[in-house]
Short mmCIF file of N, CA and C in Angstrom, two decimals:
data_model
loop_
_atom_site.label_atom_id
_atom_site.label_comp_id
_atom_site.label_asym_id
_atom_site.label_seq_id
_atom_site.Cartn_x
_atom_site.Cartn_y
_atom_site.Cartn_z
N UNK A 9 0.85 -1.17 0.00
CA UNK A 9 0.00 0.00 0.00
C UNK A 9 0.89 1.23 0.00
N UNK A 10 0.54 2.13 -0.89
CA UNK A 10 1.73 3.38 -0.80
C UNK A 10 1.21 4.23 -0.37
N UNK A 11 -0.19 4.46 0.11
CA UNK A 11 -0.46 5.89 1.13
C UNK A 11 -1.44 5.39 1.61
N UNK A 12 -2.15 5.45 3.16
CA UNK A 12 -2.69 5.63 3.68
C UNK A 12 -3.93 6.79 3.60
N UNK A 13 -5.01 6.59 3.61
CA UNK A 13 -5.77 7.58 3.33
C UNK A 13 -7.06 7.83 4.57
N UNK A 14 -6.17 9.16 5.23
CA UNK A 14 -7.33 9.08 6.63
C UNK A 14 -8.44 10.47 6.34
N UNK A 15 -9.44 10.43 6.67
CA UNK A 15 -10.82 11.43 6.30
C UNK A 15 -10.82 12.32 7.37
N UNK A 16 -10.63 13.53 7.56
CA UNK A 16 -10.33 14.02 8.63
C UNK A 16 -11.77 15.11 8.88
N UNK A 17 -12.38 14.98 9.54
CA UNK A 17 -13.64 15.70 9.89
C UNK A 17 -13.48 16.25 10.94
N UNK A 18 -13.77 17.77 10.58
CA UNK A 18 -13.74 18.73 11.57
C UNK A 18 -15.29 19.22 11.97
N UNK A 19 -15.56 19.42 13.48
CA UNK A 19 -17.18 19.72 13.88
C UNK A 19 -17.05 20.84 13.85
N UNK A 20 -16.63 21.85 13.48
CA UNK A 20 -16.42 23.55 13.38
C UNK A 20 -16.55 23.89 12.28
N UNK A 21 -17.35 24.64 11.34
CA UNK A 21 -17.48 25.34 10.24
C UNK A 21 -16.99 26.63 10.29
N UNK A 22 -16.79 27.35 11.60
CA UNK A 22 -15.83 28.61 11.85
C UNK A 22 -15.00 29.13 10.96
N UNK A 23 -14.59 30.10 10.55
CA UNK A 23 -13.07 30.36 9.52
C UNK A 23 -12.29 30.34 10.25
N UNK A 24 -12.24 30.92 11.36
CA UNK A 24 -11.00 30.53 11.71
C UNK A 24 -10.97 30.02 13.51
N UNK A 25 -11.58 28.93 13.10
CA UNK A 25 -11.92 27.97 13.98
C UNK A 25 -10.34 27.08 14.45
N UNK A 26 -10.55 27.19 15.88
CA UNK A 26 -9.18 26.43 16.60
C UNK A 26 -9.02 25.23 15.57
N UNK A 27 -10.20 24.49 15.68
CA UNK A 27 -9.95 22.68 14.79
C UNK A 27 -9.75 22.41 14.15
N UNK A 28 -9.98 23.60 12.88
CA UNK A 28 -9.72 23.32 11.71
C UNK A 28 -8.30 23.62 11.63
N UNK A 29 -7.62 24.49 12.39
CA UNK A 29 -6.08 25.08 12.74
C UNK A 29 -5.50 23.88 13.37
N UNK A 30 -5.92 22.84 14.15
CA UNK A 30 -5.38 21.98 14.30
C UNK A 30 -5.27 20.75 13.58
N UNK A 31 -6.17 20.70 12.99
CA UNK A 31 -6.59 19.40 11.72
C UNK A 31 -5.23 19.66 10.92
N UNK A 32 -4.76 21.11 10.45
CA UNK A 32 -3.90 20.99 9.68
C UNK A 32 -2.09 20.85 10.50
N UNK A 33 -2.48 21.43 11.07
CA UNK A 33 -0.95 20.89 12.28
C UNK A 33 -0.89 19.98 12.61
N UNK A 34 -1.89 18.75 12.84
CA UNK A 34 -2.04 17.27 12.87
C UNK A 34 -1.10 16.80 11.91
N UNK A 35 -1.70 17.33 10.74
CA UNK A 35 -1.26 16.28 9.69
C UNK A 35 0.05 16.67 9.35
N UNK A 36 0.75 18.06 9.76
CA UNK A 36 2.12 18.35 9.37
C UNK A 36 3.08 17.04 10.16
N UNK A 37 2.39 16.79 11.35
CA UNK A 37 3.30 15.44 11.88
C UNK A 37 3.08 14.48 11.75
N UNK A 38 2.39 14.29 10.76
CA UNK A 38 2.36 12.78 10.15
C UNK A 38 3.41 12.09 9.16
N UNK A 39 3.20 10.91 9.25
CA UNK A 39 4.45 10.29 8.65
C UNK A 39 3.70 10.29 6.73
N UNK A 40 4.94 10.67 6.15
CA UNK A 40 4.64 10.61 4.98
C UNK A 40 3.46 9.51 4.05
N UNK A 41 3.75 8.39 4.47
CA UNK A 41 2.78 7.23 4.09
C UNK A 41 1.16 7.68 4.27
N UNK A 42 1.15 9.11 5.28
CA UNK A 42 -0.34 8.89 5.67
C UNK A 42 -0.73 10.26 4.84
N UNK A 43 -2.20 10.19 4.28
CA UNK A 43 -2.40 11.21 3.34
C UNK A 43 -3.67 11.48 3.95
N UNK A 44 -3.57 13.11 4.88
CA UNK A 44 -5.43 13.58 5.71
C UNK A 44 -6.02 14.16 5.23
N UNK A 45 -6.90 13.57 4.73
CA UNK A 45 -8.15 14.45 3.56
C UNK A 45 -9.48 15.49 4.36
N UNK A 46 -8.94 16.29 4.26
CA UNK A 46 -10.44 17.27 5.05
C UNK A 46 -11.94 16.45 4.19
N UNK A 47 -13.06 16.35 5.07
CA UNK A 47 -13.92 16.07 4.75
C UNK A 47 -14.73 17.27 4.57
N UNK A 48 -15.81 18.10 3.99
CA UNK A 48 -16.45 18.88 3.77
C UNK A 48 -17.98 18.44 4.42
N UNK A 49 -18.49 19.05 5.54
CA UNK A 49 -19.77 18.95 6.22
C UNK A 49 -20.78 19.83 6.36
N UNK A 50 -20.06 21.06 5.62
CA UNK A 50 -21.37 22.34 6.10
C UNK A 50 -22.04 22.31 5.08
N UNK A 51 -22.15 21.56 3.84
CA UNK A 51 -22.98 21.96 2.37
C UNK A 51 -24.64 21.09 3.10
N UNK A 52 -24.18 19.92 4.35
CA UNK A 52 -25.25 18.99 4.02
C UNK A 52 -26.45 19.03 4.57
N UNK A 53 -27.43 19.03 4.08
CA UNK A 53 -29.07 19.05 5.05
C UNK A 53 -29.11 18.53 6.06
N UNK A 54 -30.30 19.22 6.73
CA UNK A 54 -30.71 18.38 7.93
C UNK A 54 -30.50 16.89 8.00
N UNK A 55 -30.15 16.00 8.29
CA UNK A 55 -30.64 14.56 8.43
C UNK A 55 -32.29 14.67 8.53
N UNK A 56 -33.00 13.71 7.46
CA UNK A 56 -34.16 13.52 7.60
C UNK A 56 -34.31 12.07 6.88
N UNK A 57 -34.57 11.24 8.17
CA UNK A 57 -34.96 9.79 7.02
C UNK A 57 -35.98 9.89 6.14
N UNK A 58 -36.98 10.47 5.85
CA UNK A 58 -37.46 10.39 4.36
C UNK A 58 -36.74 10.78 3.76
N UNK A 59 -35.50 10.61 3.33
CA UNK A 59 -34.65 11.15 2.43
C UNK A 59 -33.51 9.99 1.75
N UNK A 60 -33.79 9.37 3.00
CA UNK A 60 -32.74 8.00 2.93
C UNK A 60 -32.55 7.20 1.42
N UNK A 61 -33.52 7.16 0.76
CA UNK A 61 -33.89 6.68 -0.60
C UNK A 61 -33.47 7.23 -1.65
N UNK A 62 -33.51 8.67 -1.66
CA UNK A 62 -33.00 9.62 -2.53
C UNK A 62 -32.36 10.83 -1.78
N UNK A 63 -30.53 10.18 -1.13
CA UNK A 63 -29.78 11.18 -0.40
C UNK A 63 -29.53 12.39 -1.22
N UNK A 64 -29.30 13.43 -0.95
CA UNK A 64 -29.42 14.76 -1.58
C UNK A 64 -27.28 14.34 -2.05
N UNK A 65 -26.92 15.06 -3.15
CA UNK A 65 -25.70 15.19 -3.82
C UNK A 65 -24.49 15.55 -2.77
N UNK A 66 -24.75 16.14 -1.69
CA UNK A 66 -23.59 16.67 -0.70
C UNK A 66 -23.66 15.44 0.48
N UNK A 67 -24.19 14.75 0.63
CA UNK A 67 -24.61 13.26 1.11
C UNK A 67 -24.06 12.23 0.40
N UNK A 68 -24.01 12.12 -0.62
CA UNK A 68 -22.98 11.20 -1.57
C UNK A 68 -22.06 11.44 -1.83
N UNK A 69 -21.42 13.26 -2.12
CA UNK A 69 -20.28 13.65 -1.95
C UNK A 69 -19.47 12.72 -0.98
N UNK A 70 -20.25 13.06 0.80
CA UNK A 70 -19.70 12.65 1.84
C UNK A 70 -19.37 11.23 1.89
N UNK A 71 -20.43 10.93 1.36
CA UNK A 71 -19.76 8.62 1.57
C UNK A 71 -18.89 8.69 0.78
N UNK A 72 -19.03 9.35 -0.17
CA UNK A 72 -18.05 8.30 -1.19
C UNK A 72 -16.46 8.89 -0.56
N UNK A 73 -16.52 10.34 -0.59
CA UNK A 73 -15.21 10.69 0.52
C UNK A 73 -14.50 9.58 1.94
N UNK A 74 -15.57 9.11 2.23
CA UNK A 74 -15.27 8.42 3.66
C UNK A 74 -15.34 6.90 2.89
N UNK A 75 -15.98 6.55 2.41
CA UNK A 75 -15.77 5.35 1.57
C UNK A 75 -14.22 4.32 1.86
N UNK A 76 -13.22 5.34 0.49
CA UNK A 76 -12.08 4.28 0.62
C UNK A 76 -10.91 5.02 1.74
N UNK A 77 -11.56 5.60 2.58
CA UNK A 77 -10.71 5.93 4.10
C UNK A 77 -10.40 4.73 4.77
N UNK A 78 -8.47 5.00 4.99
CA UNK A 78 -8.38 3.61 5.77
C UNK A 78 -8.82 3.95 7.01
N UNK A 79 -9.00 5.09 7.75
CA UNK A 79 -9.10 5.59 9.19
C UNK A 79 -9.79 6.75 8.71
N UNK A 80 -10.65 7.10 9.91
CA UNK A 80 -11.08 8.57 10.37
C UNK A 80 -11.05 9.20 11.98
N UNK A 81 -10.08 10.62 11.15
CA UNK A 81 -9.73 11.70 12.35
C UNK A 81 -11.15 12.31 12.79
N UNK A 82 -11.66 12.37 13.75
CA UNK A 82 -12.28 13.28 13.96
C UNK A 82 -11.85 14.67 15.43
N UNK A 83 -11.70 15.91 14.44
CA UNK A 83 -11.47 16.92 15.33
C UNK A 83 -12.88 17.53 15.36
N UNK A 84 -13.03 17.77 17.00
CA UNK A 84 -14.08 18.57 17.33
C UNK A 84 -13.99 19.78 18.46
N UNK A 85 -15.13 20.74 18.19
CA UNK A 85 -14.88 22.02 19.29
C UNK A 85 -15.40 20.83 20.25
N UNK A 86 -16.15 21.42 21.17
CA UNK A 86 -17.62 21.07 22.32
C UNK A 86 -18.34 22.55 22.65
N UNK A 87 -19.36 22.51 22.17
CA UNK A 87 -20.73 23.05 22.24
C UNK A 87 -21.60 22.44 23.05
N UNK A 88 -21.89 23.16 24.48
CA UNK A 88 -22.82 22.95 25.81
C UNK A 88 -22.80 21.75 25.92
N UNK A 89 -21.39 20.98 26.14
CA UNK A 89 -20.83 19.70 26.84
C UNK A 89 -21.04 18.86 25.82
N UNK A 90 -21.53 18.83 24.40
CA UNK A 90 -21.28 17.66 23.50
C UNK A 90 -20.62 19.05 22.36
N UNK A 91 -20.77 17.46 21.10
CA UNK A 91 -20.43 17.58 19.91
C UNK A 91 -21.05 19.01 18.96
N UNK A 92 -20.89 19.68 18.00
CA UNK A 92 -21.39 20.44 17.25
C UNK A 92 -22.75 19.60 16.75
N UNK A 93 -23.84 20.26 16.59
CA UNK A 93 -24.90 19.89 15.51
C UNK A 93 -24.56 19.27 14.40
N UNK A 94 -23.36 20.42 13.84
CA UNK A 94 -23.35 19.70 12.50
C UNK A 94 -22.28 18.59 11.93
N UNK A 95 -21.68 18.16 13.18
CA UNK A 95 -20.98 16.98 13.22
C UNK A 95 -21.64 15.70 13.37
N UNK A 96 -22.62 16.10 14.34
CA UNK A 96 -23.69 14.57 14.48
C UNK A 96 -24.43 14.68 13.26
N UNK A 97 -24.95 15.82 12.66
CA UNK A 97 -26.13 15.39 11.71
C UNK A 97 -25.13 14.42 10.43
N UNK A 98 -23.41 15.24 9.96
CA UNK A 98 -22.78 14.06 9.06
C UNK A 98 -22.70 13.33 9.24
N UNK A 99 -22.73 12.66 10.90
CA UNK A 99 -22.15 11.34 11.06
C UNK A 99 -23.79 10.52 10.74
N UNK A 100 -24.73 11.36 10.93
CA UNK A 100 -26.09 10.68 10.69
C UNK A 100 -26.37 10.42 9.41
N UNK A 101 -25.76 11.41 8.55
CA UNK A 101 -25.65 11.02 6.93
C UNK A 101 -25.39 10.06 6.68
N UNK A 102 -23.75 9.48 6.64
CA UNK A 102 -22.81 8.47 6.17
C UNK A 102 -23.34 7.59 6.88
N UNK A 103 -24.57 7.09 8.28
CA UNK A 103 -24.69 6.25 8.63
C UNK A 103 -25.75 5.49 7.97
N UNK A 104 -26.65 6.49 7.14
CA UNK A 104 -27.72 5.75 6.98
C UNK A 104 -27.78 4.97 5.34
N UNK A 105 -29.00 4.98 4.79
CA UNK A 105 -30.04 4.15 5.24
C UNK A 105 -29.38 2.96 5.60
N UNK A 106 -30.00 2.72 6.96
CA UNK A 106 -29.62 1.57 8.06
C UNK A 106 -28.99 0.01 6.76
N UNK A 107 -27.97 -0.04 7.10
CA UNK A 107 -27.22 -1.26 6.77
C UNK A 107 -26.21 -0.85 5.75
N UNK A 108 -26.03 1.05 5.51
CA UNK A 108 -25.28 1.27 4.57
C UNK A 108 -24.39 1.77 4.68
N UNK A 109 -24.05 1.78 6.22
CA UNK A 109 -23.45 2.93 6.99
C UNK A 109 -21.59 2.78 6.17
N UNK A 110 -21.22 4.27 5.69
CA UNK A 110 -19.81 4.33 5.20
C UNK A 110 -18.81 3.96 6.79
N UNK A 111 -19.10 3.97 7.52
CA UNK A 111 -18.34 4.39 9.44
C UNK A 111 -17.42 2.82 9.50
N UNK A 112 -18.65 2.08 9.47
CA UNK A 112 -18.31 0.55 9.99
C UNK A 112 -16.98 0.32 9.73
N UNK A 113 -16.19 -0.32 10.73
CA UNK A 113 -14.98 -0.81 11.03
C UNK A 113 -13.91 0.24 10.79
N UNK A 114 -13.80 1.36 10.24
CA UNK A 114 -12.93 2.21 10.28
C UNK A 114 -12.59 2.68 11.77
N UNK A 115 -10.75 2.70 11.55
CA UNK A 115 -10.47 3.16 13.04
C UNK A 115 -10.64 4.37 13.26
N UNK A 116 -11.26 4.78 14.08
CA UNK A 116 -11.54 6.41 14.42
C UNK A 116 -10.10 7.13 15.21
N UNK A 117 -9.68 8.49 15.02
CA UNK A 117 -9.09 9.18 16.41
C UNK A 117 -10.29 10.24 16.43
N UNK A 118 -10.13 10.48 17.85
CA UNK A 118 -11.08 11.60 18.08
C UNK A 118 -10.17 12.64 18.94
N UNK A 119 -10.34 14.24 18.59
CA UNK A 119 -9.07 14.87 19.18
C UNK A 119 -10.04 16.27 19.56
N UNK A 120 -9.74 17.28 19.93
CA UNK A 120 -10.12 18.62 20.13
C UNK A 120 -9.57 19.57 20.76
N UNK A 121 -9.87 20.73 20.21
CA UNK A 121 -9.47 22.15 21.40
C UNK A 121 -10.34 22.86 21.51
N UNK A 122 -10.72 23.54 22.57
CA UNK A 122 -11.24 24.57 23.15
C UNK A 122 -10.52 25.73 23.92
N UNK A 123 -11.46 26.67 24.26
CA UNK A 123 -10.71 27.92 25.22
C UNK A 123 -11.24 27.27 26.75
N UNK A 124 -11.78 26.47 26.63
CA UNK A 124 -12.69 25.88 27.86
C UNK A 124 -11.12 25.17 28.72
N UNK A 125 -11.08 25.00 30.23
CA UNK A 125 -10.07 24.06 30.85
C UNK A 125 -10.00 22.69 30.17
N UNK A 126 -10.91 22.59 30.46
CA UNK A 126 -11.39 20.81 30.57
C UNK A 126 -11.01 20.57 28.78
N UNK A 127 -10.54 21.40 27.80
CA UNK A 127 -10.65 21.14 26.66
C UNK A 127 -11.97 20.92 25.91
N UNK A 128 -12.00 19.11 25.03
CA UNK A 128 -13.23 18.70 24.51
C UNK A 128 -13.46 17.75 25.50
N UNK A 129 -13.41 17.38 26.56
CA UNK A 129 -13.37 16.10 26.99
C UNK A 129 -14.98 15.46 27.04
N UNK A 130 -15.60 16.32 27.16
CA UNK A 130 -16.74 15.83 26.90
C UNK A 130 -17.42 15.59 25.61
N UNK A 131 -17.48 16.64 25.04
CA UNK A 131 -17.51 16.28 23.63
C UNK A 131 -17.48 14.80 23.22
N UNK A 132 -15.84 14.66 23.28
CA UNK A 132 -15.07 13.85 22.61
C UNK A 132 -15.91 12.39 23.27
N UNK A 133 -16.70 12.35 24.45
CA UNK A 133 -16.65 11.54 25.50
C UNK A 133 -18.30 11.28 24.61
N UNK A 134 -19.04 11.97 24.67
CA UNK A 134 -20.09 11.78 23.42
C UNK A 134 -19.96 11.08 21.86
N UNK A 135 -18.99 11.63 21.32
CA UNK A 135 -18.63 11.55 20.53
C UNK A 135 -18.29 10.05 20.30
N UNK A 136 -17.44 9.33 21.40
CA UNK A 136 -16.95 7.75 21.07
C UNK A 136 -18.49 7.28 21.58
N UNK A 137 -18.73 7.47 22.43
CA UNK A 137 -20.25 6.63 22.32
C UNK A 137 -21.04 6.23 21.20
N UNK A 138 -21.07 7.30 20.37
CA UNK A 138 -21.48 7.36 19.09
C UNK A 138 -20.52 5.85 17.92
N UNK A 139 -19.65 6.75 18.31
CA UNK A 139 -19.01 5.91 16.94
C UNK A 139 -18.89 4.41 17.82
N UNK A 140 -19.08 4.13 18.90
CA UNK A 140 -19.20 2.43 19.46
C UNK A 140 -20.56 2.01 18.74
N UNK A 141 -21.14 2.37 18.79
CA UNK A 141 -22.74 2.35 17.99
C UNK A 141 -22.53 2.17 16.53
N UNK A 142 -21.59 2.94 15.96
CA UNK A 142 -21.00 2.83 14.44
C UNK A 142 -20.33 1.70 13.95
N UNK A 143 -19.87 0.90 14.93
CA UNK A 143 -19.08 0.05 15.17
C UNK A 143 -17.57 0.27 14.28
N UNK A 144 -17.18 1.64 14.89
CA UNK A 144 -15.50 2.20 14.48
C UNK A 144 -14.75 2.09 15.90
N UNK A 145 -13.94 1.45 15.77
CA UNK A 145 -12.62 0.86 16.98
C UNK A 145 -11.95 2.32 16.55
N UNK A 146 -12.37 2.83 18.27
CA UNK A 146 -11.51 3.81 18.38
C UNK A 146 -10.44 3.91 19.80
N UNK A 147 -9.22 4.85 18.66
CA UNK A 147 -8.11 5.25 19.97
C UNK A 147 -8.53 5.47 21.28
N UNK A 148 -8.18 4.66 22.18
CA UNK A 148 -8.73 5.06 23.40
C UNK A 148 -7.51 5.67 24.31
N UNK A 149 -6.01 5.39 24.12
CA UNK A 149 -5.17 5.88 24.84
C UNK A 149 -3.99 6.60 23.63
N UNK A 150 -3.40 7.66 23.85
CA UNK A 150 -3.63 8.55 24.70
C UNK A 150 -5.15 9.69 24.50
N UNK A 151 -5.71 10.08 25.56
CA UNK A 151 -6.53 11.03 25.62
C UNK A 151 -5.90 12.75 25.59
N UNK A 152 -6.63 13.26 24.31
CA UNK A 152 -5.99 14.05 24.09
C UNK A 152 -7.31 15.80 24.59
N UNK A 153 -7.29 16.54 25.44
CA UNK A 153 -7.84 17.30 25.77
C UNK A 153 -7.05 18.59 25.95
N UNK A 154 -7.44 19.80 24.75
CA UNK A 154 -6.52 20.31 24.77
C UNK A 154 -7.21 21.96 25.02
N UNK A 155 -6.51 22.38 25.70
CA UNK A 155 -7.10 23.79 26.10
C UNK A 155 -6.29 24.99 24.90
N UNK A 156 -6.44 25.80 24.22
CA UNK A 156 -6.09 26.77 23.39
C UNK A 156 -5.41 27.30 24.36
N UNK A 157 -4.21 27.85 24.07
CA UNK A 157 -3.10 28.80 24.30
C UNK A 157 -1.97 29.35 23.06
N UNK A 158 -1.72 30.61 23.08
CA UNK A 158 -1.31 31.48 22.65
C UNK A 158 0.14 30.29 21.62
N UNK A 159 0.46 29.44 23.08
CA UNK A 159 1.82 28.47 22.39
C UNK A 159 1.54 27.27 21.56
N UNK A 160 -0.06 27.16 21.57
CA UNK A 160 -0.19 25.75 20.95
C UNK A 160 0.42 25.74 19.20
N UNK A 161 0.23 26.62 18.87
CA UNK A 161 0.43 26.62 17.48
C UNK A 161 1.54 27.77 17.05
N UNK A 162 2.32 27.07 16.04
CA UNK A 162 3.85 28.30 15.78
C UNK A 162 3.38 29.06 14.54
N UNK A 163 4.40 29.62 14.24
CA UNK A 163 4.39 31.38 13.00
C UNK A 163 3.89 30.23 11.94
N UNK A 164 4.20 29.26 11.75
CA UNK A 164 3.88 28.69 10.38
C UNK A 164 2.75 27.45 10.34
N UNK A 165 1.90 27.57 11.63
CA UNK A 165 0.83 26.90 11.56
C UNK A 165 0.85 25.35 12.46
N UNK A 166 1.82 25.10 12.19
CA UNK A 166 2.35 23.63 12.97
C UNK A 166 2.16 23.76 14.47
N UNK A 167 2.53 22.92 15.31
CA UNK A 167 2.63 22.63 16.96
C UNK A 167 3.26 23.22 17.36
N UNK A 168 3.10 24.09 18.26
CA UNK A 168 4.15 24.92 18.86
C UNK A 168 4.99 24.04 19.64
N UNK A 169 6.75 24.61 20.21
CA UNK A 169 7.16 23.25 21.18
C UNK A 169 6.49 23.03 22.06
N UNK A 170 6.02 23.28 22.96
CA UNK A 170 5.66 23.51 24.10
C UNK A 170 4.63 21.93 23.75
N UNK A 171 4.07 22.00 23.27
CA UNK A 171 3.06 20.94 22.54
C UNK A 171 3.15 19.63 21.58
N UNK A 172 4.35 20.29 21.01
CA UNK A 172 4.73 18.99 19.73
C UNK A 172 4.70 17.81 20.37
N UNK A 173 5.73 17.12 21.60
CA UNK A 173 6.21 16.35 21.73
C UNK A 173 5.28 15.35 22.16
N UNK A 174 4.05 15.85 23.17
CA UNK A 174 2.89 15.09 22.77
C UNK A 174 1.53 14.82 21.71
N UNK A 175 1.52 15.53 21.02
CA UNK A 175 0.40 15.81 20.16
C UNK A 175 1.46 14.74 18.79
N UNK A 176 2.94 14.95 18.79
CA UNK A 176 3.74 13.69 17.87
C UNK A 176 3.49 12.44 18.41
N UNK A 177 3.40 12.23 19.51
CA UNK A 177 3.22 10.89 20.71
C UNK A 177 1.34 10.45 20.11
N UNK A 178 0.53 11.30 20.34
CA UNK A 178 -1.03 11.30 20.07
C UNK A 178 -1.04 10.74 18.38
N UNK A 179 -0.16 11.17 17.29
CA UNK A 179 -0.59 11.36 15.94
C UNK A 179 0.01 9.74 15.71
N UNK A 180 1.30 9.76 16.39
CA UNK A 180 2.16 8.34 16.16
C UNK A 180 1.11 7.15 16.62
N UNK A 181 0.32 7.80 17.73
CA UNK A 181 -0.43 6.40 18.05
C UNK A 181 -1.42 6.00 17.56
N UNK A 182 -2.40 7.12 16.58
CA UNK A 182 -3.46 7.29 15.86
C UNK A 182 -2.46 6.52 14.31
N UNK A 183 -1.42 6.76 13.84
CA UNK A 183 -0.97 5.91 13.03
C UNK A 183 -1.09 4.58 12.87
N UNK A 184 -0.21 3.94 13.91
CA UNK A 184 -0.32 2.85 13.97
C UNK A 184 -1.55 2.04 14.50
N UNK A 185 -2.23 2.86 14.90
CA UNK A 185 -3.86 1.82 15.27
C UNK A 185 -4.23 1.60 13.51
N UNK A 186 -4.74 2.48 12.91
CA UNK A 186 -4.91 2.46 11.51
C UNK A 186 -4.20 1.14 10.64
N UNK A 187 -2.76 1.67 10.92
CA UNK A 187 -1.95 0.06 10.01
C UNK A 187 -2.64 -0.84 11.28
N UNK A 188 -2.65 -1.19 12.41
CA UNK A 188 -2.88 -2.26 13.25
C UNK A 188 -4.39 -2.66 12.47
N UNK A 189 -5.14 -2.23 12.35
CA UNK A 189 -6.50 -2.51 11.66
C UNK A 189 -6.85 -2.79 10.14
N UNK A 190 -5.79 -1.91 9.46
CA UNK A 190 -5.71 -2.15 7.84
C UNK A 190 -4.72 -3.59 7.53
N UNK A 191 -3.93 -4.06 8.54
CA UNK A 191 -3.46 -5.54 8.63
C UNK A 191 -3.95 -6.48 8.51
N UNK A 192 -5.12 -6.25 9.83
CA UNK A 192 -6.52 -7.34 9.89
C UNK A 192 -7.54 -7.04 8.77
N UNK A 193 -7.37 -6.23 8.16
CA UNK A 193 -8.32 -6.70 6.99
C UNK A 193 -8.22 -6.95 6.27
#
C-alpha cells in the first residue's frame, strides 16, 4: 500500500476555527505514508430519514469521501458539553439508510481544542459513544484534551514546542492503530 488515506472531519465550520487550525498541524506530523483528507460537512441538510432513498448530492459527496478511508480523524470544538450539531447530523448522513453505513470498522481518532479548561473532553466523551454504535474501533489511549493557548500553534501553523512532543506521541499512536487494523483486513 503506498499511502494511507485518513478522512479528517472537523465539527467547526468557523473560519477561523481552533480545529480546523489543528486538523492541519495534525497532519504536518504525520508520517509521509499517511495522506489527511479534510472532509467537507457544512454543504449537508438536515438529516431527515425520508430522504434516505433519494440522499441529496452533498450526502454522496460525503460517503463516497469516507468510503475508501483507511481511518477517520475526527477533530471537534464542544458546544454545551457535546459535539457540534453539525458533526452529528454528518455522522447521521454516512450512517444511513440503516445497513449502509460508510463508518463501519474504520479506526476512528477523536481529538479537540477549546478555550474551555477541561478542553473537549466531553464532547469527545459523546462523541466515542457514538461511533461504538457505528461500530468504528476507536483510539482510546492517549486522551488528548486540549485547552487553546497562545503556544499551541507556531508562526507557520504547525505545533508549537511547548506541545509537539505530545500531540507527535497522540498522531504516532493514531498511526499505527490504523496500520494495526488495515493488517486485519
Amino acid at each position: 500500500m503506498s499511502k494511507f488515506e485518513i478522512a479528517v472531519v472537523v465539527g467547526s465550520l468557523r473560519r477561523d476555527s481552533f480545529n480546523k487550525k489543528l486538523a492541519k498541524a495534525l497532519a504536518m506530523l504525520a508520517p509521509d505514508e499517511m495522506e489527511f483528507r479534510p472532509v467537507e460537512i457544512g454543504d449537508l441538510p438536515l438529516y431527515n430519514q425520508d430522504d434516505d432513498e433519494d440522499q441529496a448530492p452533498a450526502v454522496k459527496r460525503l460517503k463516497s469521501e469516507i468510503e475508501p478511508a483507511h481511518g477517520v480523524l475526527f477533530i471537534t470544538p464542544e458546544y454545551n458539553r457535546s459535539v457540534p450539531g453539525v458533526l452529528k447530523n454528518a455522522i447521521d448522513h454516512a450512517s444511513r439508510p440503516y445497513g449502509q453505513s460508510v463508518w463501519a470498522g474504520k479506526p476512528a481518532g477523536v481529538i479537540g481544542v477549546s478555550v474551555g479548561a477541561i478542553g473537549t473532553a466531553l464532547a469527545q466523551q459523546h462523541l466515542r459513544n457514538t461511533l461504538a454504535c457505528l461500530d468504528m474501533p476507536t483510539l482510546g489511549q492517549p486522551e488528548a484534551f486540549i485547552q487553546i493557548s497562545e503556544e499551541l500553534f507556531d508562526a507557520d501553523g504547525g505545533i508549537g514546542e511547548g506541545s509537539r512532543e505530545f500531540l507527535q506521541d497522540w498522531v504516532d499512536r493514531y498511526v499505527a492503530w490504523v496500520k494495526q487494523h488495515a493488517a486485519q483486513s
